[in-house]
PDB file of C-alpha atoms in Angstrom:
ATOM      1  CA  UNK A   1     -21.549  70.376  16.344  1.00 46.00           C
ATOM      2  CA  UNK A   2     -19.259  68.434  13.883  1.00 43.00           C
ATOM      3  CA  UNK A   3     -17.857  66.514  17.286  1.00 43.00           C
ATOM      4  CA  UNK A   4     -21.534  65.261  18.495  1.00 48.00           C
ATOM      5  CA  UNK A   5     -22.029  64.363  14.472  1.00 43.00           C
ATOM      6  CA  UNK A   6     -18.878  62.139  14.798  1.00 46.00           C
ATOM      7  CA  UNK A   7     -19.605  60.853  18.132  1.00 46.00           C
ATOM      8  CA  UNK A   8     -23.230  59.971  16.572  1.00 44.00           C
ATOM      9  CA  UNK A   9     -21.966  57.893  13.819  1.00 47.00           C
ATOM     10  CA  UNK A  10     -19.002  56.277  15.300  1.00 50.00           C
ATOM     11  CA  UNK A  11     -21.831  54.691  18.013  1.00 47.00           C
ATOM     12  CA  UNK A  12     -23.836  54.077  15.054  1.00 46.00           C
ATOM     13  CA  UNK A  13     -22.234  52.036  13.500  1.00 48.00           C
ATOM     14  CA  UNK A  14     -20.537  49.977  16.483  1.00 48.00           C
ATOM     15  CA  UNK A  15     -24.335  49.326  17.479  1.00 46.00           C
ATOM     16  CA  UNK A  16     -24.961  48.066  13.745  1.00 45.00           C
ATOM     17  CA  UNK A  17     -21.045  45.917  14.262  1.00 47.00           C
ATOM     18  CA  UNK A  18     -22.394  44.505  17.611  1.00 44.00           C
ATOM     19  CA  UNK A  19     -25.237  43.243  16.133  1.00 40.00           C
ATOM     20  CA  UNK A  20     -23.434  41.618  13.291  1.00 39.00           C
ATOM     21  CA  UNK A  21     -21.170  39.915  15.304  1.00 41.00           C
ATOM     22  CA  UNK A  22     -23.987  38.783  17.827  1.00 36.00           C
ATOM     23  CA  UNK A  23     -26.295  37.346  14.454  1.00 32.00           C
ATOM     24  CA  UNK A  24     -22.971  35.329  13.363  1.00 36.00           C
ATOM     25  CA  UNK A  25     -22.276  34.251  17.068  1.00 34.00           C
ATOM     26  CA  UNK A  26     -26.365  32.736  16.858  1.00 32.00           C
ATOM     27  CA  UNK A  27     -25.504  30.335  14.489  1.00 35.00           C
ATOM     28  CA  UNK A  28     -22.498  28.189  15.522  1.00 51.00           C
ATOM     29  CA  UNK A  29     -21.769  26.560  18.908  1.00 59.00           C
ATOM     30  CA  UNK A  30     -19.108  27.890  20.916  1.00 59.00           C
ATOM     31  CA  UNK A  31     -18.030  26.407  24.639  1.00 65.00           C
ATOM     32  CA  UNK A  32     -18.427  23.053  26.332  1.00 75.00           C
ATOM     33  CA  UNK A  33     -20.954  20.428  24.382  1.00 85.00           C
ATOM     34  CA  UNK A  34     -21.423  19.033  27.909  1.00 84.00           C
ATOM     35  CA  UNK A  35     -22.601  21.728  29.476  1.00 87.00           C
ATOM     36  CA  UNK A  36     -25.555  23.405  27.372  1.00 88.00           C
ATOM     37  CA  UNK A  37     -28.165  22.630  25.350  1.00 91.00           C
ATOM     38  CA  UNK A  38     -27.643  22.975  21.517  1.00 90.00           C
ATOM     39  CA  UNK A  39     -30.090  23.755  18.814  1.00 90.00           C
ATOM     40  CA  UNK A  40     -30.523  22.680  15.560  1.00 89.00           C
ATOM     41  CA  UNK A  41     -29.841  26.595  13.966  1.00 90.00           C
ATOM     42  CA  UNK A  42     -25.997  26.271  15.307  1.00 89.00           C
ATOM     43  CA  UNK A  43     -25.740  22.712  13.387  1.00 89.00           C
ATOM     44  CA  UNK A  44     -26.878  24.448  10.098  1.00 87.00           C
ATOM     45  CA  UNK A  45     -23.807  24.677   7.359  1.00 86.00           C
ATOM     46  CA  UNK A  46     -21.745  22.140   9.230  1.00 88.00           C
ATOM     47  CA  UNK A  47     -20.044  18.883   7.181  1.00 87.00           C
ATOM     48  CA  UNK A  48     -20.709  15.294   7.984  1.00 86.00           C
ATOM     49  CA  UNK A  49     -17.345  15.068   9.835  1.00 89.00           C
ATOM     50  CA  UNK A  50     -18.074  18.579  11.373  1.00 90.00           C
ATOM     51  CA  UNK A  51     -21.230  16.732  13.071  1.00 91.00           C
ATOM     52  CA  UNK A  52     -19.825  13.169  13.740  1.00 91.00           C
ATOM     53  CA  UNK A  53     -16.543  15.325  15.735  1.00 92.00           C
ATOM     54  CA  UNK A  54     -18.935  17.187  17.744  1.00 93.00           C
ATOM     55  CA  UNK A  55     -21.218  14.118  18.670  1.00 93.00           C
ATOM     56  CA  UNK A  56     -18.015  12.566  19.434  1.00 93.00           C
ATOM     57  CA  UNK A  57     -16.412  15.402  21.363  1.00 93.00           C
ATOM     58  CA  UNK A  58     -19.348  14.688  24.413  1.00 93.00           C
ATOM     59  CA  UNK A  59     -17.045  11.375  24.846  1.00 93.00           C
ATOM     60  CA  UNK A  60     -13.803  12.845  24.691  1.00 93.00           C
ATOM     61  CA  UNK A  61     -14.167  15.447  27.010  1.00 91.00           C
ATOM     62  CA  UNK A  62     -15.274  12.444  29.567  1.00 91.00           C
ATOM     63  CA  UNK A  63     -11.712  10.993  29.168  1.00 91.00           C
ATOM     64  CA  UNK A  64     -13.215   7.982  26.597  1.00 92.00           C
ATOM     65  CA  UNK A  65     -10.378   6.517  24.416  1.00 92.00           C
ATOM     66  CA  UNK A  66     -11.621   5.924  20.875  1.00 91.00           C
ATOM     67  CA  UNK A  67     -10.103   2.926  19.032  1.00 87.00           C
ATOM     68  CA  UNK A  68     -10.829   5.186  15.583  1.00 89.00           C
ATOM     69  CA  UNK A  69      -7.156   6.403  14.860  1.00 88.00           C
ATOM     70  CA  UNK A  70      -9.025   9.648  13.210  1.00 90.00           C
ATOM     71  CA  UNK A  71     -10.738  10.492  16.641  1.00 92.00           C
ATOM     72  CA  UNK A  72      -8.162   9.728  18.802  1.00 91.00           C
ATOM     73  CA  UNK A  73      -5.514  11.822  16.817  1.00 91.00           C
ATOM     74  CA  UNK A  74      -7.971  14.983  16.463  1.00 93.00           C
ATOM     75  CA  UNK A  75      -8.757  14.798  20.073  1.00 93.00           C
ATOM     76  CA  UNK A  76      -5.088  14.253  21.453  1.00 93.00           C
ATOM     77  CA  UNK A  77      -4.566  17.722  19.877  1.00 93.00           C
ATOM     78  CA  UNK A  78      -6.820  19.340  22.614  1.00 92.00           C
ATOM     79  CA  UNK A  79      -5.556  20.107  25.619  1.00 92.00           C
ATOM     80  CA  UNK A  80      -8.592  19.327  27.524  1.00 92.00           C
ATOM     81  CA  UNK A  81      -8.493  16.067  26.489  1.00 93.00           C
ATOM     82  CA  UNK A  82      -7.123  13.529  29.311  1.00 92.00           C
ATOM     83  CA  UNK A  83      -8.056   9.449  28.013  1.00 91.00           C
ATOM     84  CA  UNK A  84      -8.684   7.332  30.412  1.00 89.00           C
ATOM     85  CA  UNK A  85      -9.545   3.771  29.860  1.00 86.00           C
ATOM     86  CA  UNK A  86     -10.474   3.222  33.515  1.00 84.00           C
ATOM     87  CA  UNK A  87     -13.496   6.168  33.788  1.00 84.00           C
ATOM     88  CA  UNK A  88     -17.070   4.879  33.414  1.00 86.00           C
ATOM     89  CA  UNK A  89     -18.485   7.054  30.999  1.00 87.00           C
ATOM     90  CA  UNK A  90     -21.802   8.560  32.180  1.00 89.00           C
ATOM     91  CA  UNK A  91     -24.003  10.787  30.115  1.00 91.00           C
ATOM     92  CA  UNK A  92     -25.998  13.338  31.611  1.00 91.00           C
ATOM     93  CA  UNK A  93     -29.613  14.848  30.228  1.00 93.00           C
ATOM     94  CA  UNK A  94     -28.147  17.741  27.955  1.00 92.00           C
ATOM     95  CA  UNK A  95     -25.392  15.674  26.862  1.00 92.00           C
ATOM     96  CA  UNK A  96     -27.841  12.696  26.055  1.00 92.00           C
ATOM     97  CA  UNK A  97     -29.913  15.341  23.913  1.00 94.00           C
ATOM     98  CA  UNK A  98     -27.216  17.219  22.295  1.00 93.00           C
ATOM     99  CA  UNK A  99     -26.339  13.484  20.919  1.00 93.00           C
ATOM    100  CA  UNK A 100     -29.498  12.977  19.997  1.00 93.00           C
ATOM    101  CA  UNK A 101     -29.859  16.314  17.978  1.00 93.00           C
ATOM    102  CA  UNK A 102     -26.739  15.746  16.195  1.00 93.00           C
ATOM    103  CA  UNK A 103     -27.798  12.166  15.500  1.00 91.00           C
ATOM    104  CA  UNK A 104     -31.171  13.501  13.974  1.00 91.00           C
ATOM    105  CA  UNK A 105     -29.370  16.043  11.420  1.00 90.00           C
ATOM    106  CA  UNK A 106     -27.073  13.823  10.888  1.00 86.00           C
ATOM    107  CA  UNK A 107     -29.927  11.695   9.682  1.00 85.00           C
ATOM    108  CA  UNK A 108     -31.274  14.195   7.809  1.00 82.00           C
ATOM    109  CA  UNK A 109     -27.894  15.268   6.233  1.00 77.00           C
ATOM    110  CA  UNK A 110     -27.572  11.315   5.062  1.00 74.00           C
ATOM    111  CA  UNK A 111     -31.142  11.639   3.751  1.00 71.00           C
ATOM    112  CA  UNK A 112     -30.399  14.816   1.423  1.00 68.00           C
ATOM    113  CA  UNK A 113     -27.104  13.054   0.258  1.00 59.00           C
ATOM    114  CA  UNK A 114     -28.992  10.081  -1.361  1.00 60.00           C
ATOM    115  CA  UNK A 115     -28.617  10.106  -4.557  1.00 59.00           C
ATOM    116  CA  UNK A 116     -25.280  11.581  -4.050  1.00 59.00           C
ATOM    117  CA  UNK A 117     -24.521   8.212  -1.976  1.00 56.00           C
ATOM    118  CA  UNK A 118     -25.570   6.363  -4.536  1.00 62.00           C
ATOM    119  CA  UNK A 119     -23.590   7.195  -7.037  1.00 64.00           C
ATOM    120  CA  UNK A 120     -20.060   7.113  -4.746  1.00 66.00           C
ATOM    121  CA  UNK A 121     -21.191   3.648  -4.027  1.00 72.00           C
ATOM    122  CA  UNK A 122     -21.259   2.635  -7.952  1.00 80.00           C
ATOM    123  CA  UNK A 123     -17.630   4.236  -7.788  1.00 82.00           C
ATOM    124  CA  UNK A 124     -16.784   2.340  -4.495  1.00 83.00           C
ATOM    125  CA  UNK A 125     -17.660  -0.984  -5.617  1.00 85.00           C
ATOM    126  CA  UNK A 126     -16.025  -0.614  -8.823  1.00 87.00           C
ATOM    127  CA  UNK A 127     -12.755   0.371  -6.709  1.00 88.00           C
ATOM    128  CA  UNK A 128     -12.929  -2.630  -5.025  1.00 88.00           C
ATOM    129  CA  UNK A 129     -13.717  -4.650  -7.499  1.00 88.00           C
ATOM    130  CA  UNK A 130     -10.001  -3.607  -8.829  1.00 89.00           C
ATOM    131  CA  UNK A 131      -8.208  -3.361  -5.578  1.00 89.00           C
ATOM    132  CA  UNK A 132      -8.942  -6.811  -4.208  1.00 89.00           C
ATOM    133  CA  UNK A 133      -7.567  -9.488  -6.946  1.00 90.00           C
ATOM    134  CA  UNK A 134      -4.411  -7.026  -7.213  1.00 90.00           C
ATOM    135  CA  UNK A 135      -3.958  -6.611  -3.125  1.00 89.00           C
ATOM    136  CA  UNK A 136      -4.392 -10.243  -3.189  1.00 86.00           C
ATOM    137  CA  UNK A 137      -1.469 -11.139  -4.916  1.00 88.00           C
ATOM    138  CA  UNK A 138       0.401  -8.416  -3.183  1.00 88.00           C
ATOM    139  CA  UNK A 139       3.057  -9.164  -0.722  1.00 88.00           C
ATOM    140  CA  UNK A 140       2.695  -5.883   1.094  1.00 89.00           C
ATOM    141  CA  UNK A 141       6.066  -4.780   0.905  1.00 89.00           C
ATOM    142  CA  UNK A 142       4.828  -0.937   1.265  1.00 88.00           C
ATOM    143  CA  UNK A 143       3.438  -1.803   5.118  1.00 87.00           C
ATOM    144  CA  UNK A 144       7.182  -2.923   6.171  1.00 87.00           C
ATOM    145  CA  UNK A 145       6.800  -4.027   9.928  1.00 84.00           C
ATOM    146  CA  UNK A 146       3.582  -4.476   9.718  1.00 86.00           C
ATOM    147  CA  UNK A 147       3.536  -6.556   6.626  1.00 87.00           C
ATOM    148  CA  UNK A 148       3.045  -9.277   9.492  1.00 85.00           C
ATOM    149  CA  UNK A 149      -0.636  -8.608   9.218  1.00 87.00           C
ATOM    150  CA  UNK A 150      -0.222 -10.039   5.367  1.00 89.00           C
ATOM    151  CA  UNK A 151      -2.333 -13.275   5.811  1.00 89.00           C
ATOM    152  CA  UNK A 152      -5.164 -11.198   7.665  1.00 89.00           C
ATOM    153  CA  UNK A 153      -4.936  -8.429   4.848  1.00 91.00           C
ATOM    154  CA  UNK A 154      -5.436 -11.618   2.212  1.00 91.00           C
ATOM    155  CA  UNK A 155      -8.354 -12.761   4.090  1.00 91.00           C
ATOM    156  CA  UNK A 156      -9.636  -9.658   4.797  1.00 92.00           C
ATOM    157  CA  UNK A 157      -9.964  -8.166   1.180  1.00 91.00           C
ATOM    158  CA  UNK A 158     -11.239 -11.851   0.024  1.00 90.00           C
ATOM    159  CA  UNK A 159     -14.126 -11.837   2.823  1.00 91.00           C
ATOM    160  CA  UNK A 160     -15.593  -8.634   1.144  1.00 90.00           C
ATOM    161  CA  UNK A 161     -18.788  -8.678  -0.811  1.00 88.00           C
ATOM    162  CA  UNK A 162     -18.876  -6.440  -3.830  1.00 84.00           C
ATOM    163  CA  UNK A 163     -22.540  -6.179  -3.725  1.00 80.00           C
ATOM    164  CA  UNK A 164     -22.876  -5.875  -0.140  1.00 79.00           C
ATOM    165  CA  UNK A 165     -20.725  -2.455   1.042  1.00 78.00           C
ATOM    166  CA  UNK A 166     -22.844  -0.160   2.746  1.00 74.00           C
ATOM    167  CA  UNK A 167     -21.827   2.998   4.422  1.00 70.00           C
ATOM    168  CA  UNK A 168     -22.677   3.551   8.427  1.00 71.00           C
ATOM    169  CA  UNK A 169     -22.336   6.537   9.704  1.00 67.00           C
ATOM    170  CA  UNK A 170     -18.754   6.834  10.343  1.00 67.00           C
ATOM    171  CA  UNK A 171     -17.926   6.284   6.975  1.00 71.00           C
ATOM    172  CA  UNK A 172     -17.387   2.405   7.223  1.00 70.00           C
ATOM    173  CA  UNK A 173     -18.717  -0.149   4.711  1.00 83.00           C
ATOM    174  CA  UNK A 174     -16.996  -3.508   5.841  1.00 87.00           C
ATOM    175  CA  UNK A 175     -15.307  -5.037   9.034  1.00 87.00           C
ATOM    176  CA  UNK A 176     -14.242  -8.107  10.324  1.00 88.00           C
ATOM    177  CA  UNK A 177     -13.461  -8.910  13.111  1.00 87.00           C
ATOM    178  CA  UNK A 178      -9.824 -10.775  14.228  1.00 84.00           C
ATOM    179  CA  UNK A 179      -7.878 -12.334  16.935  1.00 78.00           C
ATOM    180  CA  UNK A 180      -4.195 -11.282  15.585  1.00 76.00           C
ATOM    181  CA  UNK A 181      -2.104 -12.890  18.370  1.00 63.00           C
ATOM    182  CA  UNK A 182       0.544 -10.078  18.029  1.00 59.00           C
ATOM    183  CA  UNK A 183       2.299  -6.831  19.905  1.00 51.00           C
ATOM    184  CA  UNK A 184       4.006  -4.198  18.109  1.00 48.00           C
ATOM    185  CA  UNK A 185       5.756  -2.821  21.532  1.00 50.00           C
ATOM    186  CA  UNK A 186       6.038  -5.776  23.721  1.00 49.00           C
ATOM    187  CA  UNK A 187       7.574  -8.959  21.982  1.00 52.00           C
ATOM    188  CA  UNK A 188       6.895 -11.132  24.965  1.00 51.00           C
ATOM    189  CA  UNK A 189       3.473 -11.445  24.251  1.00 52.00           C
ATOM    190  CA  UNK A 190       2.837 -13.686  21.713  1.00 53.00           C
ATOM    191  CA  UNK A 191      -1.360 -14.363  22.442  1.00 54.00           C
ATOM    192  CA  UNK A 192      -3.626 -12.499  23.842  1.00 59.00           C
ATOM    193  CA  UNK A 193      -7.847 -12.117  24.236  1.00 64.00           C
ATOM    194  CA  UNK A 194      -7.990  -8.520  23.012  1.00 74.00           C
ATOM    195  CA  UNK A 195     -11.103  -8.952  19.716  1.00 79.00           C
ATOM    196  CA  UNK A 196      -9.360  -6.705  16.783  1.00 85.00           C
ATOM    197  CA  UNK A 197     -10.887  -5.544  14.000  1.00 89.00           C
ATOM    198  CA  UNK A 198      -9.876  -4.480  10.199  1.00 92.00           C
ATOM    199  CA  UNK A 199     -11.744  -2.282   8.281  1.00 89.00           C
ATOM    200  CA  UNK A 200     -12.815  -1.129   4.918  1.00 90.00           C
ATOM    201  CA  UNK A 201     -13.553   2.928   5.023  1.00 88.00           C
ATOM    202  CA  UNK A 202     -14.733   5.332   1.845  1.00 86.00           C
ATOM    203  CA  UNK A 203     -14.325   9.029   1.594  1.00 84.00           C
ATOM    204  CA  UNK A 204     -16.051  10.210  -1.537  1.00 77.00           C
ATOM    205  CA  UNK A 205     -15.675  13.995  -0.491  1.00 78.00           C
ATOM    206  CA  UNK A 206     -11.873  13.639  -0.513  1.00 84.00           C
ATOM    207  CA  UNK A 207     -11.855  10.478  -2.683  1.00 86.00           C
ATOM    208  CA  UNK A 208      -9.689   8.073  -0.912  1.00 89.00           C
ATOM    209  CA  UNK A 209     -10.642   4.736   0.610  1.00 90.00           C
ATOM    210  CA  UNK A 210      -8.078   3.158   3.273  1.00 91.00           C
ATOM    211  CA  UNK A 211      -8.322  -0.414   4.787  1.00 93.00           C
ATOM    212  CA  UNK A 212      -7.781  -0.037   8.328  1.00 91.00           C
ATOM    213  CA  UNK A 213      -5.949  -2.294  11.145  1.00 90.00           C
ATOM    214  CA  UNK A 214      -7.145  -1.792  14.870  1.00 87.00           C
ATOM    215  CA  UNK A 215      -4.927  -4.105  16.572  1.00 82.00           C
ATOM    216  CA  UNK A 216      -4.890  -4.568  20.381  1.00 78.00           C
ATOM    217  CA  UNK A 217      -3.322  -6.351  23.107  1.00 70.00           C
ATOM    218  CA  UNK A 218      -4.224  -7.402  26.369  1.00 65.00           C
ATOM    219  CA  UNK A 219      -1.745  -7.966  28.789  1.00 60.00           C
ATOM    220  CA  UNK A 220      -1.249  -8.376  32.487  1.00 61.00           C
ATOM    221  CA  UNK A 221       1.634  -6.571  34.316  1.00 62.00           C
ATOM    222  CA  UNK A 222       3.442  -7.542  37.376  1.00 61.00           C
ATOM    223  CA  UNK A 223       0.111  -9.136  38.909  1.00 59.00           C
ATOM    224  CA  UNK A 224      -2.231  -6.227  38.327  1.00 59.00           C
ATOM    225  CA  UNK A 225      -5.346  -5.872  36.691  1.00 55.00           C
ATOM    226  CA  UNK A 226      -5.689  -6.821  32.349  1.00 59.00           C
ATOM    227  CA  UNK A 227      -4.392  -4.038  30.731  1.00 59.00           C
ATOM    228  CA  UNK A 228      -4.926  -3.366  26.987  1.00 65.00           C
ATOM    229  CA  UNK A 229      -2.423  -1.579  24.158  1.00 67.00           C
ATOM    230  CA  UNK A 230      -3.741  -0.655  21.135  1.00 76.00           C
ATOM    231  CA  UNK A 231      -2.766   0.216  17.892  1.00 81.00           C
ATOM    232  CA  UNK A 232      -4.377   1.711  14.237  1.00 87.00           C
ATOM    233  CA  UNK A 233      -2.339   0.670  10.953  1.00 90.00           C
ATOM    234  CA  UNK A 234      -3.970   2.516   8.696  1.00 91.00           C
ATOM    235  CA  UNK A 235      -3.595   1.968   4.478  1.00 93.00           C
ATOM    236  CA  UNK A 236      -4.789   4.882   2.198  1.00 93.00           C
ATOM    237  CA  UNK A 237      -5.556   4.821  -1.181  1.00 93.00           C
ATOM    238  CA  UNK A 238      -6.303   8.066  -3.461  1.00 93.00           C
ATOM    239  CA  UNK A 239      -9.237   7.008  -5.799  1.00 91.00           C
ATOM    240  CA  UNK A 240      -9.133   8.358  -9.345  1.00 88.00           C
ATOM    241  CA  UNK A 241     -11.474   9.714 -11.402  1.00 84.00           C
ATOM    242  CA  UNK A 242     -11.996   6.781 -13.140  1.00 86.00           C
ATOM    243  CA  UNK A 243     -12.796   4.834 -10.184  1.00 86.00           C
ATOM    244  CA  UNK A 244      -9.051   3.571 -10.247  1.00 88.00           C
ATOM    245  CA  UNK A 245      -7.243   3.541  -7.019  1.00 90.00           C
ATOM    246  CA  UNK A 246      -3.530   4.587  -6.444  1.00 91.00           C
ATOM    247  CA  UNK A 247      -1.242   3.596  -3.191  1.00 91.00           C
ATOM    248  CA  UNK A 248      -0.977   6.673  -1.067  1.00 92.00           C
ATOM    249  CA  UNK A 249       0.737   6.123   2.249  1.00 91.00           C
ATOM    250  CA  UNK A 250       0.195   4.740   5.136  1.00 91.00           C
ATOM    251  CA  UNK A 251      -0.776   6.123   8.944  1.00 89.00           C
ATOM    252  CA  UNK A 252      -0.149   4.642  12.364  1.00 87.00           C
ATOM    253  CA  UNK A 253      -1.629   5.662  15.576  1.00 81.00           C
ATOM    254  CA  UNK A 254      -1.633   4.789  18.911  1.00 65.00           C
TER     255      UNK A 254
END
């Protein structure tokens, strides 16, 4: 009698445990992006960068290479990912309406973070408004090798309108775009076509702002086709709580 009580519970409660784990399951997306349909339910609780790595993890796993040092080193980490700058990149039906699903609460998350937004961008501009006279006179000493960027940097930081930063979706709120004429691996190229770009990001959530370089070059090799090498120099700054910013280091990929 006592066995058939025990043998009651114990399937009891690993009924009630299978149910539990099959409610928490529900609500997050497990498995390949590209292969099923999503819903909005498994999106619910997850951060801005949660969403924009997801959206962009329907690219990655079709071999695209991002230019965006902080997608391309989160994705080299998998080891399904395989970039390759030849694929086309074709989108199928689900994966065209996962994106679009991701893009709409993404939407939606920017919409509930208004007035949240607007008070990182009161904070943002008055970061600038310190950094750039003081970067200006800078010599850039900290970027060492790549202090060669120096007269873009100058440029850069004196192109940017105070009043005028807004933040896309990826967290940007200025670029410009650059031909930079130089190769960090191969000195015999001294010019090239390849468009580069430098740009101004804000993190409010972790409260740093970085300016970053995406350098490229484009290059032909023993007769074959135009071949491009690219390259992210990327300067961080930890913003106080003052609005203050403070050197932090800086990051190259690529």
């Amino acid at each position: 009698m006592r066995k058939s009580l025990l043998y009651i519970i114990m399937l009891f409660l690993c009924c009630c445990q299978q149910q539990e784990n099959n409610t928490k399951d529900s609500t997050k997306f497990t498995g390949d992006i590209t292969k099923s349909l999503i819903t909005t339910e498994q999106l619910e609780g997850k951060t801005a960068t949660e969403l924009r790595l997801l959206r962009n993890e329907i690219f990655a796993r079709k071999g695209y290479v991002f230019k965006d040092a902080i997608l391309n080193d989160y994705f080299l980490k998998k080891n399904w990912y395989k970039p390759n700058e030849q694929k086309e990149i074709k989108l199928t039906d689900i994966e065209k309406q996962n994106i679009e699903l991701i893009k709409k609460v993404e939407k939606q998350y920017t919409s509930n973070a208004t007035q949240k937004t607007a008070k990182s961008s009161n904070c943002l501009k008055k970061t600038i408004k310190k950094l750039k006279p003081e970067l200006a006179k800078s010599d850039f000493d900290f970027l060492g090798r790549y202090r060669i960027f120096k007269k873009e940097l100058k440029n850069f930081l004196k192109s940017i309108d105070i009043n005028d930063l807004k933040t896309d979706e990826d967290g940007y709120v200025f670029s410009k775009t650059y031909y930079l004429h130089r190769n960090w691996d191969l000195d015999h190229i001294k010019d090239d076509e390849c468009e580069d770009e430098i740009f101004l990001r804000y993190d409010d959530e972790n409260k740093w702002i970085s300016i970053q370089i995406n350098n490229c070059s484009l290059y032909k090799e023993k007769g074959e086709e135009d071949q491009i090498s690219e390259q992210s120099i990327i300067i961080e700054f930890t913003v106080e709580n003052n609005c203050s910013y403070k050197f932090h280091k800086v990051v190259v990929a690529g």
